[in-house]
Short mmCIF file of C-alpha atoms in Angstrom, two decimals:
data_model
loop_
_atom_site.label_atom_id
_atom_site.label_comp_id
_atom_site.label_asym_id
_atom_site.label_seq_id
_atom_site.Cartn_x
_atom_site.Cartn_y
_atom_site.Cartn_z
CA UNK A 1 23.00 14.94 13.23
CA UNK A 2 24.21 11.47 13.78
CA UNK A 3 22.30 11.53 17.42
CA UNK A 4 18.90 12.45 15.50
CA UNK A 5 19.54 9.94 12.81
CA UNK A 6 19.89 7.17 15.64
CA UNK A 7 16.57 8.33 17.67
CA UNK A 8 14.76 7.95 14.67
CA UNK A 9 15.89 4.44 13.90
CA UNK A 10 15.38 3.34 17.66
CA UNK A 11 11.90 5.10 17.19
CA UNK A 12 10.94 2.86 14.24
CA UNK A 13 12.20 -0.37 15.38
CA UNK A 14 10.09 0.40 19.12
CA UNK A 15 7.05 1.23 16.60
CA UNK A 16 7.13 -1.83 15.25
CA UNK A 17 8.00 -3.99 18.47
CA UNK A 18 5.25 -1.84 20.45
CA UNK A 19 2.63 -2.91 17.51
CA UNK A 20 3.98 -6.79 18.00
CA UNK A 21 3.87 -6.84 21.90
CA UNK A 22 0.41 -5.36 21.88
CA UNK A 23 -0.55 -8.54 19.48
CA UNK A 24 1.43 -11.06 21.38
CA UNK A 25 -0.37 -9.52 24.67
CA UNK A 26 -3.99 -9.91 23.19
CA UNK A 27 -3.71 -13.42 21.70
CA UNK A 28 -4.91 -16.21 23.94
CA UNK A 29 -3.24 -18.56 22.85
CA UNK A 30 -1.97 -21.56 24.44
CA UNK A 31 1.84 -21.23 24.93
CA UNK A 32 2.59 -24.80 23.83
CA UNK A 33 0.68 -24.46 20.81
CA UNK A 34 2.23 -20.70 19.65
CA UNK A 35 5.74 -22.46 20.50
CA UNK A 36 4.90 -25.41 18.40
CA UNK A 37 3.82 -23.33 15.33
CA UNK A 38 6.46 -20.75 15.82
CA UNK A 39 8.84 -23.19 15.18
CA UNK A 40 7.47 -25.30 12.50
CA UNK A 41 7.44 -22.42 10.48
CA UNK A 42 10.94 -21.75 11.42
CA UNK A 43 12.09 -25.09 10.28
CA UNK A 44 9.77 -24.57 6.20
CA UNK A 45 12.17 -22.93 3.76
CA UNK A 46 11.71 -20.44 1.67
CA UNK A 47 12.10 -22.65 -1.07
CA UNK A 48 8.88 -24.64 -0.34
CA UNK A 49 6.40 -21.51 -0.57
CA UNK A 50 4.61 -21.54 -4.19
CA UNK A 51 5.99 -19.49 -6.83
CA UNK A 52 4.18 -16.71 -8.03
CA UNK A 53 1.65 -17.45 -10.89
CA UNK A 54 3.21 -18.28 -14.21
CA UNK A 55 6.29 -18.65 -11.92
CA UNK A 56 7.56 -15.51 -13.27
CA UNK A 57 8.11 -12.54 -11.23
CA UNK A 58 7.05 -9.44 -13.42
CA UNK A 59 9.49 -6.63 -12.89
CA UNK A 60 9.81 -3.49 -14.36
CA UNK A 61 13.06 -1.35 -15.61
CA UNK A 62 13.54 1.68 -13.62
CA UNK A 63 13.79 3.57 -16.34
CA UNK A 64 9.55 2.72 -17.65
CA UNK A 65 7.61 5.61 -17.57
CA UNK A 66 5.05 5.93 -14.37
CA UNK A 67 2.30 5.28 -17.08
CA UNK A 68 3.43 2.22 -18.43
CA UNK A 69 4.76 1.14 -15.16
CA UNK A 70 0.43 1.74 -14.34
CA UNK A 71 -0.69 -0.04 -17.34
CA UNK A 72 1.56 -3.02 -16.35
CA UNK A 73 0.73 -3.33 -12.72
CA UNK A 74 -3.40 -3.40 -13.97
CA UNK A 75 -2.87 -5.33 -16.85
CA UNK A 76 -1.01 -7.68 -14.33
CA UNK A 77 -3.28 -7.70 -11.95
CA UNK A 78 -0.47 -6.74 -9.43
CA UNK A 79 -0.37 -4.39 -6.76
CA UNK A 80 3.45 -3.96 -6.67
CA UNK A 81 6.58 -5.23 -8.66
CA UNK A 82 10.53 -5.02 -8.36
CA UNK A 83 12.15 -2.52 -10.13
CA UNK A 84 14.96 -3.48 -12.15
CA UNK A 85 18.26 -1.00 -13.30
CA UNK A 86 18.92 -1.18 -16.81
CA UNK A 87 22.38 0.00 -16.34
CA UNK A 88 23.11 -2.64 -14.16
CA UNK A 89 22.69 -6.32 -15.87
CA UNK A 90 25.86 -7.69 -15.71
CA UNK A 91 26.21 -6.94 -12.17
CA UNK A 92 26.30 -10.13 -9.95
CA UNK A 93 25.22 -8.27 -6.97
CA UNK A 94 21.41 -7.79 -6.30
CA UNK A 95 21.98 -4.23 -4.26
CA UNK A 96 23.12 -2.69 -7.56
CA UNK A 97 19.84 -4.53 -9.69
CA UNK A 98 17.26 -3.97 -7.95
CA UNK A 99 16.41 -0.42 -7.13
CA UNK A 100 13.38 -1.09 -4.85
CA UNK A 101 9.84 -1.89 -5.38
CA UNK A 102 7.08 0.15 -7.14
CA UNK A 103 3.11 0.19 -6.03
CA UNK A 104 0.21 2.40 -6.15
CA UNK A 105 1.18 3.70 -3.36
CA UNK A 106 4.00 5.46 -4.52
CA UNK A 107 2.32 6.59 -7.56
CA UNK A 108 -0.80 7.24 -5.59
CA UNK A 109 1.17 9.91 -3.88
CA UNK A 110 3.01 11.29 -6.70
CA UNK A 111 -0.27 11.65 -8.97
CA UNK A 112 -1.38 13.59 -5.38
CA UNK A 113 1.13 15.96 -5.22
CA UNK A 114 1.29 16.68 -8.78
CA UNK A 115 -2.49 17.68 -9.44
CA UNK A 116 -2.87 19.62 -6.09
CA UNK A 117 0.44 21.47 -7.19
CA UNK A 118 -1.28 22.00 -10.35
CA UNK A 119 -4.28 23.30 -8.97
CA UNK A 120 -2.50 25.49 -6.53
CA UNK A 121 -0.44 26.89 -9.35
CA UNK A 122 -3.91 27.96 -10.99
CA UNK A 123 -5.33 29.47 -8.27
CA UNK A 124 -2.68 31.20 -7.50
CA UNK A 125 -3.38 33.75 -10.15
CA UNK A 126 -3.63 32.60 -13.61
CA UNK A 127 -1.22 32.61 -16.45
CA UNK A 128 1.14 35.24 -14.38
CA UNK A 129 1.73 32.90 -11.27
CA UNK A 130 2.37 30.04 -13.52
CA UNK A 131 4.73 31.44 -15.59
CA UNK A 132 6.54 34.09 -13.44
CA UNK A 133 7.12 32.44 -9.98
CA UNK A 134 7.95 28.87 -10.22
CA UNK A 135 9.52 28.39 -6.90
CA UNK A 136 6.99 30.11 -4.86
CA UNK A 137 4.35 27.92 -6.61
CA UNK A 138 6.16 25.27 -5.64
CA UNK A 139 6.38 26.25 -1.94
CA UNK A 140 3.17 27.36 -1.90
CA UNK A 141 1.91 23.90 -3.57
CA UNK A 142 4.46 21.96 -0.77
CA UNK A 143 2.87 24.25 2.10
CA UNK A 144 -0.69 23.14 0.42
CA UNK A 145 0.15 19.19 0.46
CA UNK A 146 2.06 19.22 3.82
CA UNK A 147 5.01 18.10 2.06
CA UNK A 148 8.84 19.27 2.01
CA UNK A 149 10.69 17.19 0.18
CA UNK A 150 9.38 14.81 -2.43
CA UNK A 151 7.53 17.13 -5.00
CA UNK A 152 11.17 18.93 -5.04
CA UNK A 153 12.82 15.69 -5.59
CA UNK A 154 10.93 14.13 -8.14
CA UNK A 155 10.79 17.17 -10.55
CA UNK A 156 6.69 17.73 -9.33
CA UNK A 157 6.81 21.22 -9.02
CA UNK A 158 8.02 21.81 -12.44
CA UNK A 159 6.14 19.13 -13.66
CA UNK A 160 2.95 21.12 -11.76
CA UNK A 161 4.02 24.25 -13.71
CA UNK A 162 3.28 23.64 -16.70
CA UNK A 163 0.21 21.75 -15.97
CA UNK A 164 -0.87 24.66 -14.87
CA UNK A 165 0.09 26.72 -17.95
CA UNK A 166 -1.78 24.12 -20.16
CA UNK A 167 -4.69 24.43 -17.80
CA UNK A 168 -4.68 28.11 -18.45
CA UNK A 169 -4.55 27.49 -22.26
CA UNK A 170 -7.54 25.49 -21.67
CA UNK A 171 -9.53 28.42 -19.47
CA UNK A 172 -8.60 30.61 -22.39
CA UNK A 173 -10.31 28.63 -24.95
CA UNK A 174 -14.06 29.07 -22.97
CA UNK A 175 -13.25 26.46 -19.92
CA UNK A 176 -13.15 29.89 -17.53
CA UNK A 177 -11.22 32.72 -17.18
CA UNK A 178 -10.37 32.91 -13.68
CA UNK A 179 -7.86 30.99 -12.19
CA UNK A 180 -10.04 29.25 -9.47
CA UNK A 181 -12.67 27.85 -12.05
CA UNK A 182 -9.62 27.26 -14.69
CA UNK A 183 -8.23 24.41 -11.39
CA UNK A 184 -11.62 23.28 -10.60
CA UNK A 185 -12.00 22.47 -14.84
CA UNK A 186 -8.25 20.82 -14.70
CA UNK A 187 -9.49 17.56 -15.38
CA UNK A 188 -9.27 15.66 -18.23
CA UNK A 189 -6.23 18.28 -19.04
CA UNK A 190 -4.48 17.70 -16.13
CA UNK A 191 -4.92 13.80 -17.27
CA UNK A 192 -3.16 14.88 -20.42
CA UNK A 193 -0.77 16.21 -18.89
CA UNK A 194 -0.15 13.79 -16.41
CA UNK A 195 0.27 10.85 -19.64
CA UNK A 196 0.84 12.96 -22.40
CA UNK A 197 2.91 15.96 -22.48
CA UNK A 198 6.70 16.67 -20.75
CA UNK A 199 8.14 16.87 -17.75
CA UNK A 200 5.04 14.44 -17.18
CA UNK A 201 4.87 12.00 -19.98
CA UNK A 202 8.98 11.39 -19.57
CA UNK A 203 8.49 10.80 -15.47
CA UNK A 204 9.80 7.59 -14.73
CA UNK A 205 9.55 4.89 -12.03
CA UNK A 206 13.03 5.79 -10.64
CA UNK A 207 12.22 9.45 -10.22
CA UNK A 208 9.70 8.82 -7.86
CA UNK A 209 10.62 5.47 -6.26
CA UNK A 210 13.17 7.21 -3.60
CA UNK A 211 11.15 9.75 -2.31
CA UNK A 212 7.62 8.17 -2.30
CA UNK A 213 8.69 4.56 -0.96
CA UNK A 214 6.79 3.02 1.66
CA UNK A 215 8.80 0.07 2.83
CA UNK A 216 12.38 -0.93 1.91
CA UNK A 217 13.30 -3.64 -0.43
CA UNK A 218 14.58 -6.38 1.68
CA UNK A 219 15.31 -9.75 -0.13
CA UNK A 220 15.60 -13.28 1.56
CA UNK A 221 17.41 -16.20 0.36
CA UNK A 222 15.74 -19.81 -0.65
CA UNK A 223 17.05 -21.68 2.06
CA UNK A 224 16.34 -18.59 4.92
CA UNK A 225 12.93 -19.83 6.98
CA UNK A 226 9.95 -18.59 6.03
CA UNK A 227 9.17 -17.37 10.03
CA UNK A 228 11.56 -15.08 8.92
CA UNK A 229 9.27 -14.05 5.97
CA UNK A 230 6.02 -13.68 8.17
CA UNK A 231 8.02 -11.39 10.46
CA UNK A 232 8.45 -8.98 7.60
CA UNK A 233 5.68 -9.34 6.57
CA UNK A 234 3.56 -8.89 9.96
CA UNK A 235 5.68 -6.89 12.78
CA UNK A 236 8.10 -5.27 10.20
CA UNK A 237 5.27 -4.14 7.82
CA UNK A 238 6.70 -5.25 4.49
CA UNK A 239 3.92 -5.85 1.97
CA UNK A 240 5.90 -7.98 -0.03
CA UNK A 241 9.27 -9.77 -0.03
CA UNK A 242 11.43 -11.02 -2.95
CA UNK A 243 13.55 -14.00 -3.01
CA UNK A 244 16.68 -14.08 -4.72
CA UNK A 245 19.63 -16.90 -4.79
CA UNK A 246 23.05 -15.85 -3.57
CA UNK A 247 25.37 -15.47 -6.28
CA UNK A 248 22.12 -15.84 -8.88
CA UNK A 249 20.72 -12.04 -7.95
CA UNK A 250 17.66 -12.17 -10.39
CA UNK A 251 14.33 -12.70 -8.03
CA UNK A 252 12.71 -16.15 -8.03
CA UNK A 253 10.04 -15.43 -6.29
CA UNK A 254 7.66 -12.56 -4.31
CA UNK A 255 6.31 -13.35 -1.58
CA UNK A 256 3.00 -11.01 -0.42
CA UNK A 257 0.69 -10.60 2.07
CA UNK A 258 -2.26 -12.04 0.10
CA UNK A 259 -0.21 -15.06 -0.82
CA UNK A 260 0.40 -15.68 2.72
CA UNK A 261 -3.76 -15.55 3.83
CA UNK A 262 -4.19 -17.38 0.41
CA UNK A 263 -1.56 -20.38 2.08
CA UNK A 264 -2.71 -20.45 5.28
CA UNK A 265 -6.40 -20.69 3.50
CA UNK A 266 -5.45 -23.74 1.77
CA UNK A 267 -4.34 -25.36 5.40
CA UNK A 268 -7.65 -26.04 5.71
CA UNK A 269 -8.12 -29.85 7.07
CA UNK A 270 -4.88 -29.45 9.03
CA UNK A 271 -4.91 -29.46 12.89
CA UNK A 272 -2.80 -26.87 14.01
CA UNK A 273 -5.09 -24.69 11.06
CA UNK A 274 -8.49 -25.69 12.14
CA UNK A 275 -7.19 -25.54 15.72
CA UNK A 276 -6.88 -22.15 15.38
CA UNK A 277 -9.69 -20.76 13.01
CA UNK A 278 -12.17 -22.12 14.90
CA UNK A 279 -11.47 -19.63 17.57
CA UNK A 280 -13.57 -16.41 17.80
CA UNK A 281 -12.03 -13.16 16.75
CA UNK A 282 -12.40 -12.31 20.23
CA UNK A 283 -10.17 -15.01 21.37
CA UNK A 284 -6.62 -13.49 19.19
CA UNK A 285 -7.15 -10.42 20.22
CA UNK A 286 -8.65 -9.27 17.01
CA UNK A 287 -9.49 -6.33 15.79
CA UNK A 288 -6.40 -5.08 17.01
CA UNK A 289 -7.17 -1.42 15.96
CA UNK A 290 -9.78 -0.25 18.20
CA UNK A 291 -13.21 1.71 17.74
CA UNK A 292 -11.65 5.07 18.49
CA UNK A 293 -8.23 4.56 16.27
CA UNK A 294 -10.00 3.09 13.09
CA UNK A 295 -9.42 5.69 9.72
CA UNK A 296 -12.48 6.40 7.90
CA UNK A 297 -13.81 8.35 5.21
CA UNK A 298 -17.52 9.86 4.97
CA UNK A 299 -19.16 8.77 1.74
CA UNK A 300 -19.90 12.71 1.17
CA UNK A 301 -16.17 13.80 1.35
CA UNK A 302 -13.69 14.17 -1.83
CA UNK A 303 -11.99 11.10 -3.02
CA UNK A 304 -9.10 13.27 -3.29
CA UNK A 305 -8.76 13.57 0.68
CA UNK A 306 -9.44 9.81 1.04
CA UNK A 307 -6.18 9.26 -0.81
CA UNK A 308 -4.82 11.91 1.03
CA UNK A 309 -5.80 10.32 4.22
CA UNK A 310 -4.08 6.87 3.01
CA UNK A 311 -1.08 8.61 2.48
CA UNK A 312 -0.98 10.74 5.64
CA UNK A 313 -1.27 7.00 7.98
CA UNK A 314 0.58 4.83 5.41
CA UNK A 315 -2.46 2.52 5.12
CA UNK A 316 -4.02 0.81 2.00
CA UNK A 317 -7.31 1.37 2.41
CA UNK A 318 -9.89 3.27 4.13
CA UNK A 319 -14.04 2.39 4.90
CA UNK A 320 -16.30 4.55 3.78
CA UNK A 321 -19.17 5.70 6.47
CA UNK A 322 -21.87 7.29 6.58
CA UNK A 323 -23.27 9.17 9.41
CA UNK A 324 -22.47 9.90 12.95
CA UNK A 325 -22.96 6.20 13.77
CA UNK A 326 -19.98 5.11 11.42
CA UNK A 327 -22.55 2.98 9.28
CA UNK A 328 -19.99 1.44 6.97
CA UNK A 329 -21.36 1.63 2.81
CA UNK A 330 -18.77 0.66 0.93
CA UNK A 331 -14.45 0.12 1.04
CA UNK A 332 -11.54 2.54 -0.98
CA UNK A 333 -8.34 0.64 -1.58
CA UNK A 334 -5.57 2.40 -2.40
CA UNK A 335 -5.17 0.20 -5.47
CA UNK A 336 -8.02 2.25 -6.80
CA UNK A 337 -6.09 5.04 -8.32
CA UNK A 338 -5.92 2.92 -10.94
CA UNK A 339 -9.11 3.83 -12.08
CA UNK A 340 -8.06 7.70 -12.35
CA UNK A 341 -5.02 6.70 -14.36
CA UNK A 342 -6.78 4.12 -16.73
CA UNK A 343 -10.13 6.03 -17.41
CA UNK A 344 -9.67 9.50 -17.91
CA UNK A 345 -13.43 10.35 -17.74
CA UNK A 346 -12.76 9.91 -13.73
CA UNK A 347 -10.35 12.62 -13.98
CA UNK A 348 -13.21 15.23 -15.09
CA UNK A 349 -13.82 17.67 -11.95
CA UNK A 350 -11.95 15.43 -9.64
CA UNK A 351 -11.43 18.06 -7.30
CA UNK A 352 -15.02 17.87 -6.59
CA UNK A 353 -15.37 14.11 -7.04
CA UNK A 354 -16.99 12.48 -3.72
CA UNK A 355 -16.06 9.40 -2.38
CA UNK A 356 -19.78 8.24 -3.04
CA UNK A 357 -19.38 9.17 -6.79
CA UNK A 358 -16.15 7.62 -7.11
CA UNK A 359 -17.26 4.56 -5.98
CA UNK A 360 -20.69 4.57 -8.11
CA UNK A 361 -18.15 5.51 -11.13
CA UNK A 362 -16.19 2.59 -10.72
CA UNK A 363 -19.14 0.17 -10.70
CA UNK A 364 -20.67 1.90 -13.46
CA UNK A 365 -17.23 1.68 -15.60
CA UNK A 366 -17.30 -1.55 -14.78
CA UNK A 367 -20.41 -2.64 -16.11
CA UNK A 368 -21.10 -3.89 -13.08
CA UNK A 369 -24.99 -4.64 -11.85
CA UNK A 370 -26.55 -2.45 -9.24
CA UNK A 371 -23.95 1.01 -7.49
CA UNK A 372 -22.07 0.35 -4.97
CA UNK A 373 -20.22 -3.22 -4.42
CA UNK A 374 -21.28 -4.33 -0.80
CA UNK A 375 -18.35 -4.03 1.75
CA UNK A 376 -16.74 -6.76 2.55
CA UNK A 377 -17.02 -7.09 6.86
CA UNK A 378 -17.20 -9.81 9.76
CA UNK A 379 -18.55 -9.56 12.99
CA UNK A 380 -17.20 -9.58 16.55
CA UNK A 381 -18.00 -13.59 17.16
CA UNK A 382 -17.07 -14.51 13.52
CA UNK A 383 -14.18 -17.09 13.33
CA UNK A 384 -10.67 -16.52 12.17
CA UNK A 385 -11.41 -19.26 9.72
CA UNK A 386 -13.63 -17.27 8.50
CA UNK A 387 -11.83 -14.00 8.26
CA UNK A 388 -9.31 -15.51 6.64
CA UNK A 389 -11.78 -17.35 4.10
CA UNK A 390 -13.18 -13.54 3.12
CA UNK A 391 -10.10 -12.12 2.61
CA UNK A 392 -8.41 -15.12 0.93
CA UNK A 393 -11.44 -15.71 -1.54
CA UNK A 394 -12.14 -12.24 -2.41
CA UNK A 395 -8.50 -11.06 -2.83
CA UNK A 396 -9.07 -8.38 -0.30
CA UNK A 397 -6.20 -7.05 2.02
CA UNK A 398 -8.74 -5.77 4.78
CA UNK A 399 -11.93 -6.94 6.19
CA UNK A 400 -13.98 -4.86 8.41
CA UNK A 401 -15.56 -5.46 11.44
CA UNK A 402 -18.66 -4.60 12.39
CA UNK A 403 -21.18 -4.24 15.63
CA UNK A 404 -25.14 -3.08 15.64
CA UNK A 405 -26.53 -1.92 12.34
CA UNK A 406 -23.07 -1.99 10.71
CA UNK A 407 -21.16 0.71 12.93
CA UNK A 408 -17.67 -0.27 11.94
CA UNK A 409 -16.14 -0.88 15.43
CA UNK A 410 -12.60 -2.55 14.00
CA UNK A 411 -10.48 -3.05 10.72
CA UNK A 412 -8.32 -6.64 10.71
CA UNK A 413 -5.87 -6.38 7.84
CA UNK A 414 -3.15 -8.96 6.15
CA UNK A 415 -0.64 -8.07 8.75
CA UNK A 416 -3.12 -8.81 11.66
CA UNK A 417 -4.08 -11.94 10.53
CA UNK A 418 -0.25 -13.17 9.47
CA UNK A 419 0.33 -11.85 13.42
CA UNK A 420 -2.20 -14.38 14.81
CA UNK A 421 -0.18 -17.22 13.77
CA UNK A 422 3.72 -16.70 14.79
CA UNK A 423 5.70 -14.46 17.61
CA UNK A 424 9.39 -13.69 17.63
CA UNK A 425 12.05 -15.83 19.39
CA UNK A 426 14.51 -13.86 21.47
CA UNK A 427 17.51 -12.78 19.44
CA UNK A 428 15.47 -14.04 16.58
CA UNK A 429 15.60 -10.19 14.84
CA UNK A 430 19.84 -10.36 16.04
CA UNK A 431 20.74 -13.71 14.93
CA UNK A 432 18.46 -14.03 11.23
CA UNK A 433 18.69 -10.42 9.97
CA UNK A 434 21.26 -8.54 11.50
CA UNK A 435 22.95 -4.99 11.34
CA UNK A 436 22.27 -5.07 7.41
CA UNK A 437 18.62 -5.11 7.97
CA UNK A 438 18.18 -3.12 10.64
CA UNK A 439 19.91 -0.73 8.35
CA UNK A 440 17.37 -1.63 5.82
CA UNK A 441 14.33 -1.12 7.83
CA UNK A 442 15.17 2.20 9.26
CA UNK A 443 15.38 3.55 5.78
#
């Protein structure tokens, strides 16, 4: 057990060394200018990086229900925020309050898992499978999803159960008798459900924050460098990382992705900056993910197995295609979900809901002119200035690139871009973060 446990933390730490070698490989950089930058940033606290806007980190108590934890990320206009313990205030120590971080894509994959587990519950056989066999819905709904653990762990297939029951109700009433049509009609009910009645309405952030976590919470300190900060943020694929004072454990700041590409945007004028984004894509390396390994979605396919695809790769967004060329028509963000959980008319027939009508839905909801928002993309001799202009401007986390008649041949995210600019010292990993976060990491 213990041998197992230790191949699979030496097989994430290679993942993510593999993923920074094949970077550090690509770039053509000069040496003496990566060594010069390297270490500047080494030498820049923590301390001197901009605090978040309003300088107050929004957090929310662990035990918020996953609907208000929703409303509160949108209203927020936040991707992500730290999750607090209520029970543990007084404590001095930040392990004990602060339980971990909460994003869309944790709720993203427990809103998954609890509407196909509804559905499958339906179909199953109407009001007899979803009130006689609860566990073999539930392994039937796990075998469904792929999944083995989480739905178990966060109370879903309960939860699923008696969605389904009030989904029956519902077919009873004229939505359908059968069980297949009853699933296909769950919509705005299974919305309902999922804000409205128990187990769902009581769900909260900490029931779902183990088993659907993406990335650990791993804090720095003010005075730690902030090379130390791109690192997790680039090669060790945290999205986000909070700063807290030693002996002081609230958070003082949160450092993300975006707020990185939004610095290095404002290092325009600088030489080592404009140095470096003048250089062609080409010339870094970049896109790093090739033609053949980029994760798409055709416009024609269910929204539901788009978000299913982002969970499946652990990515935040996906293009959308069209064709056999890859023509690239428009961009899903996993941040979208929010517009299932905020308007419930997007929640009618979602099982049949295409990626196209999503997308059109949005816009529409929006009161937005013309369908579907152009994607945002960059070509093959575009600049890194550029790139990071795009993505800095329009508060995007990927940028797409494209070849011919817009055949998407790459995808440069936040992490790529953060990558272009720093490499790791030897011992750098040993000496700065230690046994404590490798234990972190591998969680």
């Amino acid at each position: 057990m213990a041998q197992a446990q230790e191949n699979k933390e030496s097989y994430k730490l290679s993942s993510y060394d593999a993923y920074f070698e094949k970077i550090q490989s690509r770039k053509k950089l000069p040496s003496a200018l990566q060594e010069t930058l390297t270490a500047a940033f080494a030498r820049i606290p923590v301390s001197c990086f901009p605090l978040v806007p309003g300088g107050k980190v929004i957090e929310i108590l662990a035990d918020t229900s996953v609907a208000e934890a929703v409303k509160i990320l949108s209203e927020c206009k936040i991707l992500s925020a730290p999750v607090k313990n209520p029970e543990a205030r007084t404590s001095s120590d930040w392990k004990d309050r602060y339980l971990g971080i909460i994003d869309y894509s944790a709720i993203i994959l427990w809103v998954l898992e609890g509407a196909e587990l509804a559905a499958v519950a339906l179909s199953a056989s109407t009001a007899m499978a979803a009130g006689v066999g609860a566990g073999a819905i539930g392994a039937l709904g796990a075998v469904a999803l792929g999944a083995t653990g989480p739905a178990a762990v966060a109370g879903l297939t309960a939860a699923a159960v008696g969605a389904a029951v009030a989904g029956g109700v519902a077919a009873d009433k004229g939505m359908g008798k059968d069980a297949p049509t009853a699933a296909d009609k769950l919509g705005d009910d299974f919305y309902k459900v999922l804000l409205q009645e128990e187990p769902f309405k009581s769900t909260t952030v900490s029931s779902i924050l183990k088993s659907y976590r993406w990335a650990p919470f791993i804090p720095v300190a003010p005075d730690s460098s902030m090379l130390s900060v791109l690192l997790l943020l680039s090669k060790y694929r945290l999205r986000n990382v909070p700063v807290i004072e030693p002996g002081q454990p609230d958070i003082k700041n949160f450092i993300t992705q975006s707020a990185v590409v939004q610095g290095l945007e404002g290092c325009k004028g600088r030489d080592w900056f404009d140095c470096i984004a003048a250089l062609p894509i080409s010339d870094l390396g970049l896109p790093f993910m090739s033609y053949d390994e980029v994760i798409s979605i055709q416009s024609d396919e269910l929204v539901l197995e788009a978000f299913k695809r982002m969970r499946d790769n652990q990515i935040g967004g996906l293009p959308v295609i069209k064709g056999p060329k890859k023509k690239m028509v428009g961009n899903l963000s996993i941040r979208d979900i929010r517009f299932l959980l905020l308007k419930p008319e997007l929640f009618s027939n979602f099982r049949k809901l295409t990626v196209e009508d999503f997308m059109n839905t949005i816009v529409s909801a929006s009161q937005e002119t013309g369908r579907i928002v152009p994607p945002i993309t960059c070509k093959l001799d575009s600049t890194l200035g550029s790139v990071i202009h795009s993505l800095a401007s329009k508060s995007v986390h990927r940028i797409c690139v494209v070849a011919g008649e817009d055949e998407v041949v790459g995808v440069i995210t936040l992490r790529d871009v953060i990558s272009c600019f720093i490499h790791e010292p030897s011992n750098h990993f040993d000496s700065y973060f230690g046994f404590s976060m490798k234990e972190m990491l591998n969680q």
